[in-house]
């Protein structure tokens, strides 16, 4: 699957705005991020060749694992970033792979996996009809309870560990969003379910980054933490990147909104 040009913009903004963070993250988390990249490549290949092959079982498995691995490992990565990792005086990762697979990080991975899988099931129910929609709705109802329990536990532990007054609000919004998605799915309101779960994902993201501020990667020894000050580029670079993001982000959002509008109708078998 080819990467569209507008998908490359965030990949360019991150290292340019916070090069120190980018270097530490991709060196310390090299293996998990490599596995994410490998899984995404496998997923893209499966999407491309599934319809061109006589047998689909192998491609279905590739698509399954290519989707599951990133959903789980992103949660593991962000949980470690929020909790703090072993950084030395040069802001280089000083831990091991096993240090990243701690219970809190695994809980974070399970939470994002449940939340993203729920979002996929809700979206599938929204875009299809007949037996496929009914099957997706059944899966969404089961996953809604799972996401509410696991995601709630992860956010509660996160808030007790590094929570701030404002992020208690966003964590509550996330819980209400998942609960709303579950309730809407039960009532057959697929559009409201998708919207509610999208709000939950945004709220979870706001909670994690809100707890990080002003750090971008806290260290177990706070003296060695990377912050928005010591990890950022020069003011001139940040100014240029702000103008670039300000001009192109609305274009990307408008394009995505347009594509969703064009393909807004449910898919049928005919």
PDB file of C-alpha atoms in Angstrom:
ATOM      1  CA  UNK A   1       0.000   0.000   0.000  1.00  0.00           C
ATOM      2  CA  UNK A   2       1.522   3.289  -1.048  1.00  0.00           C
ATOM      3  CA  UNK A   3       1.983   6.080   1.480  1.00  0.00           C
ATOM      4  CA  UNK A   4       0.174   9.231   0.408  1.00  0.00           C
ATOM      5  CA  UNK A   5       2.115  12.483   0.362  1.00  0.00           C
ATOM      6  CA  UNK A   6       0.098  14.104   3.146  1.00  0.00           C
ATOM      7  CA  UNK A   7       0.835  11.082   5.399  1.00  0.00           C
ATOM      8  CA  UNK A   8       4.511  12.033   5.359  1.00  0.00           C
ATOM      9  CA  UNK A   9       3.957  15.472   6.909  1.00  0.00           C
ATOM     10  CA  UNK A  10       3.816  14.295  10.567  1.00  0.00           C
ATOM     11  CA  UNK A  11       6.906  12.144   9.970  1.00  0.00           C
ATOM     12  CA  UNK A  12       8.806  15.244   8.878  1.00  0.00           C
ATOM     13  CA  UNK A  13       7.472  17.552  11.600  1.00  0.00           C
ATOM     14  CA  UNK A  14       8.397  15.390  14.574  1.00  0.00           C
ATOM     15  CA  UNK A  15      12.179  15.077  14.024  1.00  0.00           C
ATOM     16  CA  UNK A  16      12.449  18.696  12.883  1.00  0.00           C
ATOM     17  CA  UNK A  17      10.644  20.124  15.919  1.00  0.00           C
ATOM     18  CA  UNK A  18      12.075  17.788  18.603  1.00  0.00           C
ATOM     19  CA  UNK A  19      15.223  16.110  17.232  1.00  0.00           C
ATOM     20  CA  UNK A  20      16.553  15.091  20.668  1.00  0.00           C
ATOM     21  CA  UNK A  21      13.306  13.332  21.526  1.00  0.00           C
ATOM     22  CA  UNK A  22      13.184  11.689  18.116  1.00  0.00           C
ATOM     23  CA  UNK A  23      16.749  10.391  18.448  1.00  0.00           C
ATOM     24  CA  UNK A  24      16.233   9.029  21.965  1.00  0.00           C
ATOM     25  CA  UNK A  25      12.893   7.451  21.141  1.00  0.00           C
ATOM     26  CA  UNK A  26      14.010   5.673  17.981  1.00  0.00           C
ATOM     27  CA  UNK A  27      17.286   4.459  19.470  1.00  0.00           C
ATOM     28  CA  UNK A  28      15.859   3.247  22.780  1.00  0.00           C
ATOM     29  CA  UNK A  29      12.643   1.849  21.325  1.00  0.00           C
ATOM     30  CA  UNK A  30      14.287   0.549  18.163  1.00  0.00           C
ATOM     31  CA  UNK A  31      13.009  -3.039  18.261  1.00  0.00           C
ATOM     32  CA  UNK A  32       9.353  -2.246  19.132  1.00  0.00           C
ATOM     33  CA  UNK A  33       9.208   0.497  16.488  1.00  0.00           C
ATOM     34  CA  UNK A  34      10.868  -1.810  13.946  1.00  0.00           C
ATOM     35  CA  UNK A  35       8.227  -4.454  14.674  1.00  0.00           C
ATOM     36  CA  UNK A  36       5.500  -1.826  14.199  1.00  0.00           C
ATOM     37  CA  UNK A  37       6.973  -0.831  10.840  1.00  0.00           C
ATOM     38  CA  UNK A  38       7.329  -4.463   9.773  1.00  0.00           C
ATOM     39  CA  UNK A  39       3.719  -5.194  10.779  1.00  0.00           C
ATOM     40  CA  UNK A  40       2.427  -2.186   8.835  1.00  0.00           C
ATOM     41  CA  UNK A  41       4.346  -3.314   5.749  1.00  0.00           C
ATOM     42  CA  UNK A  42       2.904  -6.813   6.136  1.00  0.00           C
ATOM     43  CA  UNK A  43      -0.578  -5.335   6.499  1.00  0.00           C
ATOM     44  CA  UNK A  44      -0.197  -3.237   3.368  1.00  0.00           C
ATOM     45  CA  UNK A  45       1.040  -6.199   1.346  1.00  0.00           C
ATOM     46  CA  UNK A  46      -1.876  -8.324   2.590  1.00  0.00           C
ATOM     47  CA  UNK A  47      -4.390  -5.661   1.591  1.00  0.00           C
ATOM     48  CA  UNK A  48      -2.854  -5.435  -1.870  1.00  0.00           C
ATOM     49  CA  UNK A  49      -2.502  -9.132  -2.685  1.00  0.00           C
ATOM     50  CA  UNK A  50      -5.477 -10.674  -0.866  1.00  0.00           C
ATOM     51  CA  UNK A  51      -7.804 -10.043  -3.820  1.00  0.00           C
ATOM     52  CA  UNK A  52      -5.200 -11.303  -6.295  1.00  0.00           C
ATOM     53  CA  UNK A  53      -4.638 -14.682  -4.672  1.00  0.00           C
ATOM     54  CA  UNK A  54      -6.645 -17.899  -4.992  1.00  0.00           C
ATOM     55  CA  UNK A  55      -6.341 -18.602  -1.289  1.00  0.00           C
ATOM     56  CA  UNK A  56      -7.039 -15.833   1.228  1.00  0.00           C
ATOM     57  CA  UNK A  57      -6.377 -17.567   4.557  1.00  0.00           C
ATOM     58  CA  UNK A  58      -2.678 -16.711   4.615  1.00  0.00           C
ATOM     59  CA  UNK A  59      -3.324 -13.083   3.697  1.00  0.00           C
ATOM     60  CA  UNK A  60      -6.087 -12.888   6.305  1.00  0.00           C
ATOM     61  CA  UNK A  61      -3.614 -13.989   8.965  1.00  0.00           C
ATOM     62  CA  UNK A  62      -1.069 -11.465   7.735  1.00  0.00           C
ATOM     63  CA  UNK A  63      -3.720  -8.750   7.865  1.00  0.00           C
ATOM     64  CA  UNK A  64      -4.721  -9.816  11.384  1.00  0.00           C
ATOM     65  CA  UNK A  65      -1.203  -9.760  12.831  1.00  0.00           C
ATOM     66  CA  UNK A  66      -0.221  -6.711  10.817  1.00  0.00           C
ATOM     67  CA  UNK A  67      -3.064  -4.828  12.490  1.00  0.00           C
ATOM     68  CA  UNK A  68      -2.788  -6.315  15.993  1.00  0.00           C
ATOM     69  CA  UNK A  69       0.922  -5.752  16.557  1.00  0.00           C
ATOM     70  CA  UNK A  70       0.934  -1.938  16.018  1.00  0.00           C
ATOM     71  CA  UNK A  71      -2.245  -1.478  18.089  1.00  0.00           C
ATOM     72  CA  UNK A  72      -0.600  -3.295  21.006  1.00  0.00           C
ATOM     73  CA  UNK A  73       2.960  -1.989  20.735  1.00  0.00           C
ATOM     74  CA  UNK A  74       1.944   1.681  20.438  1.00  0.00           C
ATOM     75  CA  UNK A  75       0.238   1.325  23.803  1.00  0.00           C
ATOM     76  CA  UNK A  76       3.352  -0.306  25.259  1.00  0.00           C
ATOM     77  CA  UNK A  77       5.524   2.500  23.900  1.00  0.00           C
ATOM     78  CA  UNK A  78       3.356   5.361  25.120  1.00  0.00           C
ATOM     79  CA  UNK A  79       2.867   3.772  28.532  1.00  0.00           C
ATOM     80  CA  UNK A  80       6.653   3.638  28.955  1.00  0.00           C
ATOM     81  CA  UNK A  81       6.997   7.229  27.779  1.00  0.00           C
ATOM     82  CA  UNK A  82       4.415   8.463  30.288  1.00  0.00           C
ATOM     83  CA  UNK A  83       5.772   6.397  33.175  1.00  0.00           C
ATOM     84  CA  UNK A  84       9.424   7.213  32.504  1.00  0.00           C
ATOM     85  CA  UNK A  85      12.374   5.228  31.194  1.00  0.00           C
ATOM     86  CA  UNK A  86      16.031   4.808  32.075  1.00  0.00           C
ATOM     87  CA  UNK A  87      17.953   7.680  30.460  1.00  0.00           C
ATOM     88  CA  UNK A  88      21.572   8.571  31.137  1.00  0.00           C
ATOM     89  CA  UNK A  89      23.149  12.021  31.318  1.00  0.00           C
ATOM     90  CA  UNK A  90      23.408  12.132  27.509  1.00  0.00           C
ATOM     91  CA  UNK A  91      19.663  11.448  27.195  1.00  0.00           C
ATOM     92  CA  UNK A  92      20.315   8.006  25.757  1.00  0.00           C
ATOM     93  CA  UNK A  93      18.233   4.991  26.704  1.00  0.00           C
ATOM     94  CA  UNK A  94      20.090   2.899  29.292  1.00  0.00           C
ATOM     95  CA  UNK A  95      17.589   0.077  29.788  1.00  0.00           C
ATOM     96  CA  UNK A  96      16.840  -3.188  28.013  1.00  0.00           C
ATOM     97  CA  UNK A  97      13.932  -4.559  26.005  1.00  0.00           C
ATOM     98  CA  UNK A  98      12.634  -6.405  29.053  1.00  0.00           C
ATOM     99  CA  UNK A  99      12.487  -3.105  30.940  1.00  0.00           C
ATOM    100  CA  UNK A 100       9.977  -1.879  28.364  1.00  0.00           C
ATOM    101  CA  UNK A 101       7.769  -4.956  28.894  1.00  0.00           C
ATOM    102  CA  UNK A 102       6.803  -4.062  32.461  1.00  0.00           C
ATOM    103  CA  UNK A 103       3.271  -4.742  33.791  1.00  0.00           C
ATOM    104  CA  UNK A 104       2.142  -1.127  33.379  1.00  0.00           C
ATOM    105  CA  UNK A 105       3.320  -1.008  29.766  1.00  0.00           C
ATOM    106  CA  UNK A 106       1.625  -4.317  28.967  1.00  0.00           C
ATOM    107  CA  UNK A 107      -1.582  -2.947  30.485  1.00  0.00           C
ATOM    108  CA  UNK A 108      -1.218   0.091  28.228  1.00  0.00           C
ATOM    109  CA  UNK A 109      -0.773  -2.165  25.218  1.00  0.00           C
ATOM    110  CA  UNK A 110      -3.871  -4.161  26.129  1.00  0.00           C
ATOM    111  CA  UNK A 111      -5.833  -0.915  26.577  1.00  0.00           C
ATOM    112  CA  UNK A 112      -4.929   0.501  23.150  1.00  0.00           C
ATOM    113  CA  UNK A 113      -5.508  -2.871  21.510  1.00  0.00           C
ATOM    114  CA  UNK A 114      -9.009  -3.102  22.998  1.00  0.00           C
ATOM    115  CA  UNK A 115      -9.822   0.525  22.194  1.00  0.00           C
ATOM    116  CA  UNK A 116      -8.588   0.414  18.590  1.00  0.00           C
ATOM    117  CA  UNK A 117     -10.239  -2.963  17.918  1.00  0.00           C
ATOM    118  CA  UNK A 118     -13.493  -1.557  19.259  1.00  0.00           C
ATOM    119  CA  UNK A 119     -13.114   1.406  16.932  1.00  0.00           C
ATOM    120  CA  UNK A 120     -12.609  -0.926  13.984  1.00  0.00           C
ATOM    121  CA  UNK A 121     -15.671  -2.992  14.875  1.00  0.00           C
ATOM    122  CA  UNK A 122     -17.811   0.120  15.281  1.00  0.00           C
ATOM    123  CA  UNK A 123     -16.573   1.500  11.954  1.00  0.00           C
ATOM    124  CA  UNK A 124     -17.306  -1.809  10.229  1.00  0.00           C
ATOM    125  CA  UNK A 125     -20.835  -1.786  11.637  1.00  0.00           C
ATOM    126  CA  UNK A 126     -21.243   1.798  10.436  1.00  0.00           C
ATOM    127  CA  UNK A 127     -20.102   1.059   6.871  1.00  0.00           C
ATOM    128  CA  UNK A 128     -21.796  -2.285   6.150  1.00  0.00           C
ATOM    129  CA  UNK A 129     -25.220  -3.907   6.037  1.00  0.00           C
ATOM    130  CA  UNK A 130     -26.737  -7.319   6.632  1.00  0.00           C
ATOM    131  CA  UNK A 131     -24.927 -10.190   8.327  1.00  0.00           C
ATOM    132  CA  UNK A 132     -21.551  -8.457   8.329  1.00  0.00           C
ATOM    133  CA  UNK A 133     -22.969  -5.438  10.157  1.00  0.00           C
ATOM    134  CA  UNK A 134     -24.707  -7.673  12.700  1.00  0.00           C
ATOM    135  CA  UNK A 135     -21.497  -9.617  13.325  1.00  0.00           C
ATOM    136  CA  UNK A 136     -19.499  -6.398  13.734  1.00  0.00           C
ATOM    137  CA  UNK A 137     -22.091  -5.025  16.162  1.00  0.00           C
ATOM    138  CA  UNK A 138     -21.896  -8.195  18.263  1.00  0.00           C
ATOM    139  CA  UNK A 139     -18.112  -7.928  18.418  1.00  0.00           C
ATOM    140  CA  UNK A 140     -18.370  -4.227  19.282  1.00  0.00           C
ATOM    141  CA  UNK A 141     -20.696  -4.952  22.208  1.00  0.00           C
ATOM    142  CA  UNK A 142     -18.241  -7.448  23.664  1.00  0.00           C
ATOM    143  CA  UNK A 143     -15.231  -5.251  23.020  1.00  0.00           C
ATOM    144  CA  UNK A 144     -16.988  -2.232  24.536  1.00  0.00           C
ATOM    145  CA  UNK A 145     -17.094  -3.896  27.944  1.00  0.00           C
ATOM    146  CA  UNK A 146     -13.502  -5.092  27.573  1.00  0.00           C
ATOM    147  CA  UNK A 147     -12.245  -1.656  26.519  1.00  0.00           C
ATOM    148  CA  UNK A 148     -14.130  -0.009  29.362  1.00  0.00           C
ATOM    149  CA  UNK A 149     -12.572  -2.319  31.978  1.00  0.00           C
ATOM    150  CA  UNK A 150      -8.999  -2.494  30.635  1.00  0.00           C
ATOM    151  CA  UNK A 151      -8.878   1.106  29.443  1.00  0.00           C
ATOM    152  CA  UNK A 152     -10.401   2.329  32.692  1.00  0.00           C
ATOM    153  CA  UNK A 153      -7.830   0.403  34.705  1.00  0.00           C
ATOM    154  CA  UNK A 154      -4.982   1.807  32.614  1.00  0.00           C
ATOM    155  CA  UNK A 155      -6.194   5.399  32.917  1.00  0.00           C
ATOM    156  CA  UNK A 156      -6.785   5.008  36.657  1.00  0.00           C
ATOM    157  CA  UNK A 157      -3.255   3.688  37.230  1.00  0.00           C
ATOM    158  CA  UNK A 158      -1.876   6.453  35.014  1.00  0.00           C
ATOM    159  CA  UNK A 159      -3.742   9.149  36.903  1.00  0.00           C
ATOM    160  CA  UNK A 160      -2.694   7.810  40.294  1.00  0.00           C
ATOM    161  CA  UNK A 161       0.923   7.696  39.103  1.00  0.00           C
ATOM    162  CA  UNK A 162       1.251  11.015  37.258  1.00  0.00           C
ATOM    163  CA  UNK A 163      -2.205  12.545  36.976  1.00  0.00           C
ATOM    164  CA  UNK A 164      -2.982  16.247  36.968  1.00  0.00           C
ATOM    165  CA  UNK A 165      -6.292  17.977  37.729  1.00  0.00           C
ATOM    166  CA  UNK A 166      -7.005  18.671  34.048  1.00  0.00           C
ATOM    167  CA  UNK A 167      -6.218  15.123  32.940  1.00  0.00           C
ATOM    168  CA  UNK A 168      -8.707  13.687  35.422  1.00  0.00           C
ATOM    169  CA  UNK A 169     -11.299  15.488  33.311  1.00  0.00           C
ATOM    170  CA  UNK A 170      -9.995  14.077  30.018  1.00  0.00           C
ATOM    171  CA  UNK A 171      -9.758  10.594  31.539  1.00  0.00           C
ATOM    172  CA  UNK A 172     -13.402  10.863  32.593  1.00  0.00           C
ATOM    173  CA  UNK A 173     -14.331  12.001  29.077  1.00  0.00           C
ATOM    174  CA  UNK A 174     -12.543   8.954  27.668  1.00  0.00           C
ATOM    175  CA  UNK A 175     -14.481   6.609  29.952  1.00  0.00           C
ATOM    176  CA  UNK A 176     -17.778   8.297  29.078  1.00  0.00           C
ATOM    177  CA  UNK A 177     -16.886   8.064  25.380  1.00  0.00           C
ATOM    178  CA  UNK A 178     -16.320   4.295  25.497  1.00  0.00           C
ATOM    179  CA  UNK A 179     -19.466   3.816  27.566  1.00  0.00           C
ATOM    180  CA  UNK A 180     -21.385   5.962  25.075  1.00  0.00           C
ATOM    181  CA  UNK A 181     -20.048   3.922  22.165  1.00  0.00           C
ATOM    182  CA  UNK A 182     -21.191   0.735  23.885  1.00  0.00           C
ATOM    183  CA  UNK A 183     -24.645   2.147  24.634  1.00  0.00           C
ATOM    184  CA  UNK A 184     -25.065   3.469  21.086  1.00  0.00           C
ATOM    185  CA  UNK A 185     -24.015   0.121  19.609  1.00  0.00           C
ATOM    186  CA  UNK A 186     -26.571  -1.713  21.735  1.00  0.00           C
ATOM    187  CA  UNK A 187     -29.249   0.670  20.445  1.00  0.00           C
ATOM    188  CA  UNK A 188     -28.087   0.305  16.844  1.00  0.00           C
ATOM    189  CA  UNK A 189     -26.903   3.903  16.523  1.00  0.00           C
ATOM    190  CA  UNK A 190     -23.696   3.199  14.643  1.00  0.00           C
ATOM    191  CA  UNK A 191     -22.893   6.829  13.791  1.00  0.00           C
ATOM    192  CA  UNK A 192     -23.149   7.925  17.410  1.00  0.00           C
ATOM    193  CA  UNK A 193     -21.085   4.908  18.496  1.00  0.00           C
ATOM    194  CA  UNK A 194     -18.294   5.812  16.094  1.00  0.00           C
ATOM    195  CA  UNK A 195     -18.368   9.458  17.192  1.00  0.00           C
ATOM    196  CA  UNK A 196     -18.328   8.579  20.883  1.00  0.00           C
ATOM    197  CA  UNK A 197     -15.403   6.203  20.499  1.00  0.00           C
ATOM    198  CA  UNK A 198     -13.499   8.758  18.412  1.00  0.00           C
ATOM    199  CA  UNK A 199     -13.964  11.255  21.253  1.00  0.00           C
ATOM    200  CA  UNK A 200     -12.655   8.605  23.669  1.00  0.00           C
ATOM    201  CA  UNK A 201      -9.493   8.092  21.597  1.00  0.00           C
ATOM    202  CA  UNK A 202      -8.859  11.849  21.469  1.00  0.00           C
ATOM    203  CA  UNK A 203      -9.444  12.092  25.226  1.00  0.00           C
ATOM    204  CA  UNK A 204      -7.021   9.243  25.952  1.00  0.00           C
ATOM    205  CA  UNK A 205      -4.387  10.975  23.814  1.00  0.00           C
ATOM    206  CA  UNK A 206      -4.992  14.270  25.637  1.00  0.00           C
ATOM    207  CA  UNK A 207      -4.685  12.473  28.985  1.00  0.00           C
ATOM    208  CA  UNK A 208      -1.333  10.889  28.141  1.00  0.00           C
ATOM    209  CA  UNK A 209       0.241  14.015  26.678  1.00  0.00           C
ATOM    210  CA  UNK A 210      -1.292  16.182  29.392  1.00  0.00           C
ATOM    211  CA  UNK A 211       0.401  14.060  32.027  1.00  0.00           C
ATOM    212  CA  UNK A 212       3.692  14.292  30.125  1.00  0.00           C
ATOM    213  CA  UNK A 213       3.836  18.085  29.982  1.00  0.00           C
ATOM    214  CA  UNK A 214       6.355  19.734  30.179  1.00  0.00           C
ATOM    215  CA  UNK A 215       8.337  16.528  29.587  1.00  0.00           C
ATOM    216  CA  UNK A 216       8.382  14.733  26.266  1.00  0.00           C
ATOM    217  CA  UNK A 217      10.215  11.724  27.703  1.00  0.00           C
ATOM    218  CA  UNK A 218      10.593  11.626  31.487  1.00  0.00           C
ATOM    219  CA  UNK A 219      13.533   9.730  32.910  1.00  0.00           C
ATOM    220  CA  UNK A 220      13.513   7.604  36.044  1.00  0.00           C
ATOM    221  CA  UNK A 221      16.049  10.136  37.287  1.00  0.00           C
ATOM    222  CA  UNK A 222      14.212  13.418  36.697  1.00  0.00           C
ATOM    223  CA  UNK A 223      17.499  15.277  36.121  1.00  0.00           C
ATOM    224  CA  UNK A 224      17.964  13.425  32.824  1.00  0.00           C
ATOM    225  CA  UNK A 225      14.410  13.947  31.520  1.00  0.00           C
ATOM    226  CA  UNK A 226      13.776  15.335  28.054  1.00  0.00           C
ATOM    227  CA  UNK A 227      11.510  18.370  28.143  1.00  0.00           C
ATOM    228  CA  UNK A 228       9.936  20.665  25.563  1.00  0.00           C
ATOM    229  CA  UNK A 229      12.852  23.025  26.191  1.00  0.00           C
ATOM    230  CA  UNK A 230      15.935  20.814  26.050  1.00  0.00           C
ATOM    231  CA  UNK A 231      14.591  18.531  23.299  1.00  0.00           C
ATOM    232  CA  UNK A 232      13.301  21.162  20.877  1.00  0.00           C
ATOM    233  CA  UNK A 233      14.902  22.774  17.856  1.00  0.00           C
ATOM    234  CA  UNK A 234      15.863  26.432  17.593  1.00  0.00           C
ATOM    235  CA  UNK A 235      13.113  29.096  17.783  1.00  0.00           C
ATOM    236  CA  UNK A 236      13.563  29.825  14.080  1.00  0.00           C
ATOM    237  CA  UNK A 237      12.980  26.172  13.142  1.00  0.00           C
ATOM    238  CA  UNK A 238       9.921  25.984  15.380  1.00  0.00           C
ATOM    239  CA  UNK A 239       8.535  29.145  13.805  1.00  0.00           C
ATOM    240  CA  UNK A 240       8.959  27.743  10.301  1.00  0.00           C
ATOM    241  CA  UNK A 241       7.394  24.421  11.307  1.00  0.00           C
ATOM    242  CA  UNK A 242       4.453  26.225  12.909  1.00  0.00           C
ATOM    243  CA  UNK A 243       3.736  28.086   9.678  1.00  0.00           C
ATOM    244  CA  UNK A 244       4.080  24.881   7.639  1.00  0.00           C
ATOM    245  CA  UNK A 245       1.761  22.944   9.950  1.00  0.00           C
ATOM    246  CA  UNK A 246      -0.692  25.848  10.076  1.00  0.00           C
ATOM    247  CA  UNK A 247      -0.955  25.930   6.291  1.00  0.00           C
ATOM    248  CA  UNK A 248      -1.045  22.222   5.483  1.00  0.00           C
ATOM    249  CA  UNK A 249      -2.954  20.712   8.412  1.00  0.00           C
ATOM    250  CA  UNK A 250      -6.295  22.291   7.351  1.00  0.00           C
ATOM    251  CA  UNK A 251      -5.694  20.998   3.823  1.00  0.00           C
ATOM    252  CA  UNK A 252      -5.109  17.457   5.112  1.00  0.00           C
ATOM    253  CA  UNK A 253      -8.194  17.619   7.349  1.00  0.00           C
ATOM    254  CA  UNK A 254     -10.333  18.970   4.506  1.00  0.00           C
ATOM    255  CA  UNK A 255      -9.120  16.218   2.187  1.00  0.00           C
ATOM    256  CA  UNK A 256      -9.846  13.511   4.741  1.00  0.00           C
ATOM    257  CA  UNK A 257     -13.308  14.966   5.420  1.00  0.00           C
ATOM    258  CA  UNK A 258     -14.004  15.025   1.692  1.00  0.00           C
ATOM    259  CA  UNK A 259     -12.997  11.371   1.241  1.00  0.00           C
ATOM    260  CA  UNK A 260     -15.222  10.308   4.144  1.00  0.00           C
ATOM    261  CA  UNK A 261     -18.110  12.267   2.598  1.00  0.00           C
ATOM    262  CA  UNK A 262     -17.643  10.735  -0.849  1.00  0.00           C
ATOM    263  CA  UNK A 263     -17.579   7.192   0.559  1.00  0.00           C
ATOM    264  CA  UNK A 264     -20.223   7.806   3.231  1.00  0.00           C
ATOM    265  CA  UNK A 265     -22.739   5.209   2.020  1.00  0.00           C
ATOM    266  CA  UNK A 266     -22.848   1.724   3.505  1.00  0.00           C
ATOM    267  CA  UNK A 267     -21.242  -1.097   1.561  1.00  0.00           C
ATOM    268  CA  UNK A 268     -23.506  -3.788   0.168  1.00  0.00           C
ATOM    269  CA  UNK A 269     -22.908  -7.159  -1.416  1.00  0.00           C
ATOM    270  CA  UNK A 270     -24.271  -6.061  -4.807  1.00  0.00           C
TER     271      UNK A 270
END
